[in-house]
């Protein structure tokens, strides 16, 4: 994953624009999503901010690998009606994506918004961390990595997306978690606040940028006054809430839920980093549930993605990422109960669908059921890429 941090403030961005500009927002979902710069959701936020301030946004363009000139050219050619009238392009990508857009749109005002530091990965504890800085940053290689906050402080950048420039301080309340008081944001999602306070709560189907559907049941906690177990991913914090996140009963329950997920999917999902982490955490070596092993054909028909349904745990992240971030509706659920399946299109091959190749589904998939084909290929033409290692996901061995 490429690590980039926002380099200009919202006010600086506006200083680069005029109210007569016809603005295109250009973004990429491939590797900077975690740094809070890219993706359809970020473009929607920026579009709203700009519209509120009287600017004219005429298009949002999400491109899977914005660092490829050919792709950028293809998108320009496909929408000449819009791009011909555009006067300003705001680029929400890494610096290489920006250079590429600048080359393709050399007749327009192209505004850069990020500083790129090199490659890194995602740590559950620290969030995105930079482990392979590019030489121009003058940063030493540090096996512990640099967190985004380190980079923000050292280089005087902006830690959050543009709306944070306008955000007032959120109201705080005190709740009790495992017998101790904890100050958290009022009306925030309980899981978000527990994770922000470094508590290890298992979760497979939740992501703050996609919202909650409560499908995997891994994040269950106990809340005083509420019956049974409650999914923390879909619980809104209330003042004086008393929460239990760890006890023997929860430990056993989470273990069983994880064993059920493992039993329902093919053995390949045990190669997933998230699943391996929770298997180690709950010391799972055998499984008390036995179901018929899945033997679904791997779908290789897409130009850029491979889909292995045997690894799918029905978390629904691909469905939500495709709908909410990419604006497509390529993924869906079919059937009910134990026969539920994630399908592409109207249960047709991936290659036959309207997939926009934004890679959002692969980015969110926690079990590598969807992986980009290009992941192990060296991308030629960009010397920068040869200096860094690509994200950890690897295509399934078949
Ligand atoms: S993370 Fe809460 S139910 Fe899946």
Short mmCIF file of C-alpha atoms and ligand atoms in Angstrom, two decimals:
data_model
loop_
_atom_site.label_atom_id
_atom_site.label_comp_id
_atom_site.label_asym_id
_atom_site.label_seq_id
_atom_site.Cartn_x
_atom_site.Cartn_y
_atom_site.Cartn_z
CA UNK A 1 0.00 0.00 0.00
CA UNK A 2 1.28 3.45 -0.90
CA UNK A 3 1.39 5.81 2.08
CA UNK A 4 0.30 9.37 1.33
CA UNK A 5 -0.85 12.18 3.60
CA UNK A 6 -2.95 15.23 2.74
CA UNK A 7 -0.66 18.10 1.89
CA UNK A 8 -2.92 21.15 1.64
CA UNK A 9 -5.68 22.56 3.83
CA UNK A 10 -9.23 23.13 2.64
CA UNK A 11 -8.59 26.90 2.61
CA UNK A 12 -5.48 26.45 0.45
CA UNK A 13 -7.46 24.24 -1.89
CA UNK A 14 -10.12 26.94 -2.26
CA UNK A 15 -7.44 29.56 -2.92
CA UNK A 16 -6.49 27.51 -6.01
CA UNK A 17 -10.06 27.61 -7.32
CA UNK A 18 -12.36 30.25 -8.71
CA UNK A 19 -16.15 30.18 -8.50
CA UNK A 20 -16.23 30.01 -12.33
CA UNK A 21 -14.22 26.80 -12.39
CA UNK A 22 -15.88 23.62 -13.62
CA UNK A 23 -14.34 21.12 -11.26
CA UNK A 24 -13.68 17.40 -11.66
CA UNK A 25 -12.72 15.38 -8.60
CA UNK A 26 -10.35 12.55 -9.53
CA UNK A 27 -9.65 9.74 -7.15
CA UNK A 28 -8.24 6.27 -6.84
CA UNK A 29 -9.11 3.39 -4.56
CA UNK A 30 -6.13 1.17 -5.09
CA UNK A 31 -3.69 1.80 -2.30
CA UNK A 32 -4.30 5.03 -0.40
CA UNK A 33 -7.74 4.31 0.99
CA UNK A 34 -6.51 3.78 4.54
CA UNK A 35 -4.73 7.12 4.62
CA UNK A 36 -8.07 8.85 4.23
CA UNK A 37 -7.31 10.52 0.94
CA UNK A 38 -9.00 8.51 -1.75
CA UNK A 39 -12.15 6.70 -2.69
CA UNK A 40 -15.67 7.56 -3.76
CA UNK A 41 -16.72 8.32 -0.15
CA UNK A 42 -14.00 10.98 0.15
CA UNK A 43 -14.99 12.51 -3.17
CA UNK A 44 -18.60 12.74 -1.98
CA UNK A 45 -17.47 14.55 1.20
CA UNK A 46 -15.33 17.02 -0.77
CA UNK A 47 -18.07 17.58 -3.34
CA UNK A 48 -20.51 18.47 -0.53
CA UNK A 49 -17.99 20.87 1.07
CA UNK A 50 -17.27 22.62 -2.23
CA UNK A 51 -20.94 22.85 -3.21
CA UNK A 52 -21.79 24.34 0.21
CA UNK A 53 -19.15 26.98 -0.51
CA UNK A 54 -20.58 27.80 -3.93
CA UNK A 55 -18.19 25.87 -6.23
CA UNK A 56 -19.27 23.94 -9.31
CA UNK A 57 -18.31 20.24 -9.25
CA UNK A 58 -19.28 18.68 -12.58
CA UNK A 59 -17.92 15.14 -12.19
CA UNK A 60 -16.37 12.62 -9.85
CA UNK A 61 -14.06 10.08 -11.48
CA UNK A 62 -12.88 6.96 -9.62
CA UNK A 63 -10.05 5.17 -11.41
CA UNK A 64 -8.62 1.88 -10.13
CA UNK A 65 -4.94 2.63 -10.77
CA UNK A 66 -4.61 6.37 -11.27
CA UNK A 67 -0.87 5.94 -11.62
CA UNK A 68 -1.33 4.42 -15.09
CA UNK A 69 -1.32 6.98 -17.87
CA UNK A 70 -3.18 4.64 -20.23
CA UNK A 71 -6.09 4.31 -17.82
CA UNK A 72 -6.27 8.07 -17.28
CA UNK A 73 -6.23 8.63 -21.06
CA UNK A 74 -8.98 6.04 -21.50
CA UNK A 75 -11.19 7.80 -18.94
CA UNK A 76 -10.61 11.19 -20.56
CA UNK A 77 -11.50 9.78 -23.98
CA UNK A 78 -14.63 8.09 -22.63
CA UNK A 79 -16.08 11.32 -21.19
CA UNK A 80 -14.97 14.07 -23.57
CA UNK A 81 -18.34 15.82 -23.11
CA UNK A 82 -17.44 16.48 -19.46
CA UNK A 83 -13.66 16.69 -19.55
CA UNK A 84 -13.62 19.17 -22.45
CA UNK A 85 -15.56 21.69 -20.38
CA UNK A 86 -13.67 21.02 -17.10
CA UNK A 87 -11.26 23.77 -16.06
CA UNK A 88 -9.91 22.35 -12.78
CA UNK A 89 -9.12 18.82 -11.64
CA UNK A 90 -8.60 18.11 -7.95
CA UNK A 91 -6.52 14.96 -7.61
CA UNK A 92 -7.19 12.78 -4.54
CA UNK A 93 -4.44 10.22 -5.11
CA UNK A 94 -0.77 9.65 -4.33
CA UNK A 95 1.79 11.91 -6.00
CA UNK A 96 2.36 9.44 -8.82
CA UNK A 97 -1.33 9.51 -9.63
CA UNK A 98 -1.14 13.30 -9.61
CA UNK A 99 1.81 13.31 -12.06
CA UNK A 100 -0.11 11.01 -14.35
CA UNK A 101 -3.27 13.18 -14.28
CA UNK A 102 -1.13 16.28 -14.85
CA UNK A 103 0.38 14.70 -17.94
CA UNK A 104 -2.97 13.66 -19.39
CA UNK A 105 -4.71 16.97 -18.55
CA UNK A 106 -1.84 19.36 -19.36
CA UNK A 107 -4.37 21.88 -20.71
CA UNK A 108 -6.16 22.26 -17.33
CA UNK A 109 -5.54 23.44 -13.78
CA UNK A 110 -4.58 20.26 -11.89
CA UNK A 111 -4.45 20.53 -8.10
CA UNK A 112 -2.33 18.18 -6.00
CA UNK A 113 -3.58 17.31 -2.51
CA UNK A 114 -1.21 14.65 -1.14
CA UNK A 115 2.40 14.03 -0.23
CA UNK A 116 3.58 10.47 -0.82
CA UNK A 117 6.20 8.82 1.36
CA UNK A 118 6.65 5.32 -0.03
CA UNK A 119 5.17 1.92 0.74
CA UNK A 120 3.83 0.48 3.94
CA UNK A 121 1.16 -1.76 5.30
CA UNK A 122 -1.74 -1.75 7.67
CA UNK A 123 -1.26 -2.66 11.31
CA UNK A 124 -4.31 -3.32 13.47
CA UNK A 125 -2.56 -1.54 16.33
CA UNK A 126 -1.20 1.52 14.60
CA UNK A 127 -3.26 1.87 11.42
CA UNK A 128 -1.31 2.52 8.20
CA UNK A 129 2.46 2.55 8.74
CA UNK A 130 5.27 3.52 6.41
CA UNK A 131 7.99 0.84 6.29
CA UNK A 132 9.77 1.59 2.98
CA UNK A 133 10.32 5.35 2.61
CA UNK A 134 11.31 6.68 -0.82
CA UNK A 135 14.81 8.24 -0.77
CA UNK A 136 13.58 11.80 -1.43
CA UNK A 137 11.91 11.86 2.01
CA UNK A 138 15.32 11.43 3.72
CA UNK A 139 13.64 9.10 6.21
CA UNK A 140 15.63 6.12 7.48
CA UNK A 141 14.12 2.68 6.96
CA UNK A 142 12.58 1.83 10.32
CA UNK A 143 11.40 -1.77 10.87
CA UNK A 144 8.80 -0.43 13.32
CA UNK A 145 7.53 1.91 10.59
CA UNK A 146 6.34 5.50 10.76
CA UNK A 147 2.73 6.11 11.68
CA UNK A 148 0.73 8.69 9.78
CA UNK A 149 0.89 10.95 12.85
CA UNK A 150 4.71 10.76 12.82
CA UNK A 151 4.71 11.83 9.19
CA UNK A 152 2.14 14.56 9.76
CA UNK A 153 4.24 16.08 12.55
CA UNK A 154 7.60 15.82 10.79
CA UNK A 155 6.39 17.22 7.49
CA UNK A 156 3.76 19.62 8.77
CA UNK A 157 0.85 18.03 6.91
CA UNK A 158 -2.82 17.36 7.65
CA UNK A 159 -3.82 14.14 9.41
CA UNK A 160 -7.42 13.88 8.26
CA UNK A 161 -9.62 14.51 5.27
CA UNK A 162 -10.79 18.02 4.33
CA UNK A 163 -13.99 17.92 6.37
CA UNK A 164 -11.83 17.63 9.50
CA UNK A 165 -10.74 21.25 8.85
CA UNK A 166 -14.32 22.28 9.54
CA UNK A 167 -15.18 19.71 12.23
CA UNK A 168 -15.91 21.13 15.71
CA UNK A 169 -14.66 19.21 18.75
CA UNK A 170 -17.02 16.26 19.26
CA UNK A 171 -18.93 16.04 22.54
CA UNK A 172 -17.47 13.44 24.93
CA UNK A 173 -19.19 11.17 27.48
CA UNK A 174 -17.95 8.64 30.02
CA UNK A 175 -18.87 4.97 29.80
CA UNK A 176 -17.60 1.96 31.76
CA UNK A 177 -15.75 -0.74 29.89
CA UNK A 178 -14.66 -3.90 31.69
CA UNK A 179 -15.00 -2.12 35.02
CA UNK A 180 -12.96 0.97 34.05
CA UNK A 181 -14.19 4.46 33.06
CA UNK A 182 -13.54 5.45 29.44
CA UNK A 183 -14.08 8.86 27.84
CA UNK A 184 -15.48 8.42 24.34
CA UNK A 185 -17.29 10.40 21.62
CA UNK A 186 -21.00 10.76 22.22
CA UNK A 187 -23.18 9.14 19.55
CA UNK A 188 -20.18 7.37 17.99
CA UNK A 189 -20.20 3.66 17.13
CA UNK A 190 -19.18 1.59 20.14
CA UNK A 191 -16.78 -0.60 18.14
CA UNK A 192 -15.01 2.45 16.65
CA UNK A 193 -14.39 3.92 20.08
CA UNK A 194 -13.25 0.61 21.60
CA UNK A 195 -10.79 0.12 18.73
CA UNK A 196 -9.66 3.76 18.98
CA UNK A 197 -8.83 3.02 22.62
CA UNK A 198 -6.68 0.06 21.55
CA UNK A 199 -9.04 -2.68 22.67
CA UNK A 200 -8.83 -5.80 20.57
CA UNK A 201 -12.40 -6.53 19.58
CA UNK A 202 -12.73 -9.08 16.77
CA UNK A 203 -14.64 -7.84 13.73
CA UNK A 204 -14.77 -9.11 10.18
CA UNK A 205 -17.73 -7.47 8.47
CA UNK A 206 -17.39 -3.92 9.85
CA UNK A 207 -15.43 -1.03 8.42
CA UNK A 208 -16.03 2.54 9.54
CA UNK A 209 -16.13 3.77 5.94
CA UNK A 210 -18.78 1.19 4.95
CA UNK A 211 -20.94 1.18 8.06
CA UNK A 212 -22.36 -1.81 9.90
CA UNK A 213 -24.53 -4.73 8.82
CA UNK A 214 -23.89 -6.96 11.87
CA UNK A 215 -23.33 -10.06 9.71
CA UNK A 216 -20.32 -11.85 11.21
CA UNK A 217 -21.28 -11.61 14.93
CA UNK A 218 -17.60 -11.52 15.91
CA UNK A 219 -17.85 -8.16 17.68
CA UNK A 220 -20.47 -9.15 20.25
CA UNK A 221 -20.22 -7.57 23.71
CA UNK A 222 -22.46 -7.40 26.76
CA UNK A 223 -24.21 -4.15 27.72
CA UNK A 224 -25.86 -3.73 31.10
CA UNK A 225 -29.65 -3.50 30.73
CA UNK A 226 -29.69 -5.11 27.24
CA UNK A 227 -30.69 -8.73 26.75
CA UNK A 228 -28.14 -11.24 25.43
CA UNK A 229 -25.16 -10.22 23.35
CA UNK A 230 -25.01 -7.02 21.34
CA UNK A 231 -22.95 -6.36 18.16
CA UNK A 232 -20.70 -3.44 19.08
CA UNK A 233 -20.40 -2.44 15.40
CA UNK A 234 -24.04 -1.42 15.26
CA UNK A 235 -24.39 0.04 18.76
CA UNK A 236 -24.39 3.80 19.27
CA UNK A 237 -22.74 5.03 22.47
CA UNK A 238 -24.95 6.40 25.22
CA UNK A 239 -23.80 8.18 28.36
CA UNK A 240 -23.12 5.88 31.37
CA UNK A 241 -23.25 2.72 29.28
CA UNK A 242 -21.69 -0.26 31.08
CA UNK A 243 -19.96 -2.59 28.63
CA UNK A 244 -18.22 -5.96 29.04
CA UNK A 245 -15.86 -6.85 26.21
CA UNK A 246 -13.99 -9.75 27.80
CA UNK A 247 -15.19 -12.65 29.95
CA UNK A 248 -15.31 -16.42 29.68
CA UNK A 249 -18.74 -16.48 28.07
CA UNK A 250 -17.75 -13.96 25.37
CA UNK A 251 -14.49 -15.82 24.79
CA UNK A 252 -16.37 -19.10 24.18
CA UNK A 253 -19.00 -17.40 22.03
CA UNK A 254 -16.47 -15.68 19.76
CA UNK A 255 -14.54 -18.92 19.45
CA UNK A 256 -17.71 -20.73 18.32
CA UNK A 257 -18.63 -17.96 15.86
CA UNK A 258 -15.15 -18.12 14.35
CA UNK A 259 -15.29 -21.92 14.15
CA UNK A 260 -18.64 -21.67 12.35
CA UNK A 261 -17.19 -19.17 9.86
CA UNK A 262 -14.25 -21.52 9.25
CA UNK A 263 -16.54 -24.53 8.82
CA UNK A 264 -18.74 -22.68 6.31
CA UNK A 265 -15.82 -21.61 4.11
CA UNK A 266 -13.06 -23.49 2.33
CA UNK A 267 -9.75 -24.20 4.17
CA UNK A 268 -8.10 -21.50 2.00
CA UNK A 269 -9.55 -18.74 4.15
CA UNK A 270 -7.14 -19.73 6.88
CA UNK A 271 -4.46 -18.09 4.74
CA UNK A 272 -6.15 -14.73 5.32
CA UNK A 273 -4.22 -12.46 7.66
CA UNK A 274 -7.32 -11.36 9.62
CA UNK A 275 -8.60 -14.90 10.06
CA UNK A 276 -5.15 -16.20 11.08
CA UNK A 277 -4.86 -13.42 13.64
CA UNK A 278 -8.16 -14.32 15.32
CA UNK A 279 -7.44 -18.06 15.11
CA UNK A 280 -4.19 -17.46 16.99
CA UNK A 281 -5.92 -15.15 19.45
CA UNK A 282 -8.56 -17.79 20.28
CA UNK A 283 -6.04 -20.66 20.06
CA UNK A 284 -8.08 -22.50 17.45
CA UNK A 285 -6.43 -25.64 16.18
CA UNK A 286 -9.44 -27.84 15.50
CA UNK A 287 -13.05 -27.23 14.63
CA UNK A 288 -16.08 -28.60 16.43
CA UNK A 289 -18.34 -27.91 13.43
CA UNK A 290 -18.19 -30.01 10.27
CA UNK A 291 -19.95 -28.94 7.09
CA UNK A 292 -19.45 -30.07 3.50
CA UNK A 293 -16.39 -28.37 2.07
CA UNK A 294 -17.19 -25.78 -0.62
CA UNK A 295 -15.96 -26.61 -4.08
CA UNK A 296 -17.03 -23.65 -6.22
CA UNK A 297 -15.18 -22.79 -9.44
CA UNK A 298 -12.79 -19.84 -9.23
CA UNK A 299 -13.94 -16.97 -11.47
CA UNK A 300 -11.03 -15.76 -13.58
CA UNK A 301 -13.13 -13.98 -16.21
CA UNK A 302 -12.52 -10.37 -15.11
CA UNK A 303 -9.65 -8.46 -16.71
CA UNK A 304 -8.28 -7.31 -13.37
CA UNK A 305 -9.73 -9.42 -10.52
CA UNK A 306 -9.87 -13.06 -9.48
CA UNK A 307 -12.78 -14.22 -7.35
CA UNK A 308 -12.66 -17.41 -5.30
CA UNK A 309 -16.11 -18.06 -3.74
CA UNK A 310 -14.62 -20.82 -1.57
CA UNK A 311 -12.98 -18.10 0.54
CA UNK A 312 -16.11 -15.99 0.92
CA UNK A 313 -17.49 -15.58 4.47
CA UNK A 314 -20.53 -13.50 3.36
CA UNK A 315 -19.40 -10.44 5.30
CA UNK A 316 -20.97 -8.26 2.59
CA UNK A 317 -18.05 -5.81 2.41
CA UNK A 318 -17.70 -6.28 -1.36
CA UNK A 319 -21.43 -5.62 -1.79
CA UNK A 320 -21.27 -2.39 0.22
CA UNK A 321 -17.92 -1.21 -1.20
CA UNK A 322 -19.16 -1.70 -4.75
CA UNK A 323 -22.48 0.03 -4.10
CA UNK A 324 -21.39 2.84 -1.79
CA UNK A 325 -17.83 3.63 -2.86
CA UNK A 326 -17.74 2.75 -6.52
CA UNK A 327 -21.38 3.54 -7.23
CA UNK A 328 -21.75 0.26 -9.18
CA UNK A 329 -23.88 -2.66 -8.05
CA UNK A 330 -21.82 -5.55 -9.32
CA UNK A 331 -22.04 -7.67 -6.13
CA UNK A 332 -25.17 -8.88 -4.46
CA UNK A 333 -26.48 -11.65 -2.22
CA UNK A 334 -28.60 -14.46 -3.65
CA UNK A 335 -30.72 -17.06 -1.81
CA UNK A 336 -31.42 -17.17 1.91
CA UNK A 337 -30.20 -18.88 5.08
CA UNK A 338 -27.53 -21.54 4.63
CA UNK A 339 -27.88 -21.24 0.83
CA UNK A 340 -26.88 -17.54 0.79
CA UNK A 341 -24.25 -16.70 -1.82
CA UNK A 342 -22.42 -13.55 -2.87
CA UNK A 343 -22.88 -13.26 -6.64
CA UNK A 344 -21.70 -10.96 -9.40
CA UNK A 345 -24.26 -9.37 -11.72
CA UNK A 346 -27.32 -11.56 -12.15
CA UNK A 347 -25.27 -14.58 -11.12
CA UNK A 348 -23.10 -14.25 -14.20
CA UNK A 349 -19.33 -14.34 -14.58
CA UNK A 350 -17.38 -11.40 -13.16
CA UNK A 351 -16.08 -10.50 -16.63
CA UNK A 352 -19.64 -10.03 -17.93
CA UNK A 353 -20.60 -7.42 -15.37
CA UNK A 354 -20.32 -3.61 -15.39
CA UNK A 355 -17.34 -3.75 -13.01
CA UNK A 356 -15.50 -0.39 -13.12
CA UNK A 357 -12.23 -2.02 -11.96
CA UNK A 358 -11.93 0.35 -9.01
CA UNK A 359 -10.67 -2.55 -6.82
CA UNK A 360 -12.70 -1.37 -3.83
CA UNK A 361 -14.10 -4.91 -3.34
CA UNK A 362 -10.61 -6.44 -3.25
CA UNK A 363 -9.43 -3.75 -0.88
CA UNK A 364 -12.13 -4.53 1.69
CA UNK A 365 -12.35 -8.32 1.32
CA UNK A 366 -11.01 -9.73 4.63
CA UNK A 367 -10.32 -13.24 3.29
CA UNK A 368 -8.73 -12.63 -0.13
CA UNK A 369 -11.80 -14.06 -1.86
CA UNK A 370 -11.32 -11.19 -4.35
CA UNK A 371 -7.77 -10.29 -5.36
CA UNK A 372 -6.31 -8.05 -8.07
CA UNK A 373 -4.51 -9.92 -10.84
CA UNK A 374 -1.83 -7.23 -11.09
CA UNK A 375 -0.76 -7.66 -7.50
CA UNK A 376 2.34 -9.70 -8.26
CA UNK A 377 3.17 -8.03 -11.55
CA UNK A 378 5.72 -5.28 -11.73
CA UNK A 379 4.08 -2.17 -13.17
CA UNK A 380 6.44 -0.91 -15.82
CA UNK A 381 7.06 2.69 -16.77
CA UNK A 382 7.12 4.08 -13.22
CA UNK A 383 10.57 3.74 -11.67
CA UNK A 384 9.06 4.64 -8.28
CA UNK A 385 7.18 1.36 -8.18
CA UNK A 386 10.36 -0.62 -8.50
CA UNK A 387 11.62 0.85 -5.21
CA UNK A 388 8.74 -0.35 -3.11
CA UNK A 389 6.98 -3.52 -2.17
CA UNK A 390 3.32 -3.90 -3.13
CA UNK A 391 0.55 -4.63 -0.59
CA UNK A 392 0.54 -7.92 1.24
CA UNK A 393 -2.44 -9.56 -0.44
CA UNK A 394 -1.39 -12.23 -2.91
CA UNK A 395 -3.41 -13.96 -5.55
CA UNK A 396 -4.66 -17.42 -4.46
CA UNK A 397 -2.59 -20.41 -5.51
CA UNK A 398 -4.59 -22.60 -7.79
S1 LIG B 1 -18.15 -6.69 12.99
FE1 LIG B 1 -19.98 -6.54 14.12
S2 LIG B 1 -21.15 -8.15 13.38
FE2 LIG B 1 -19.39 -8.22 12.12
#
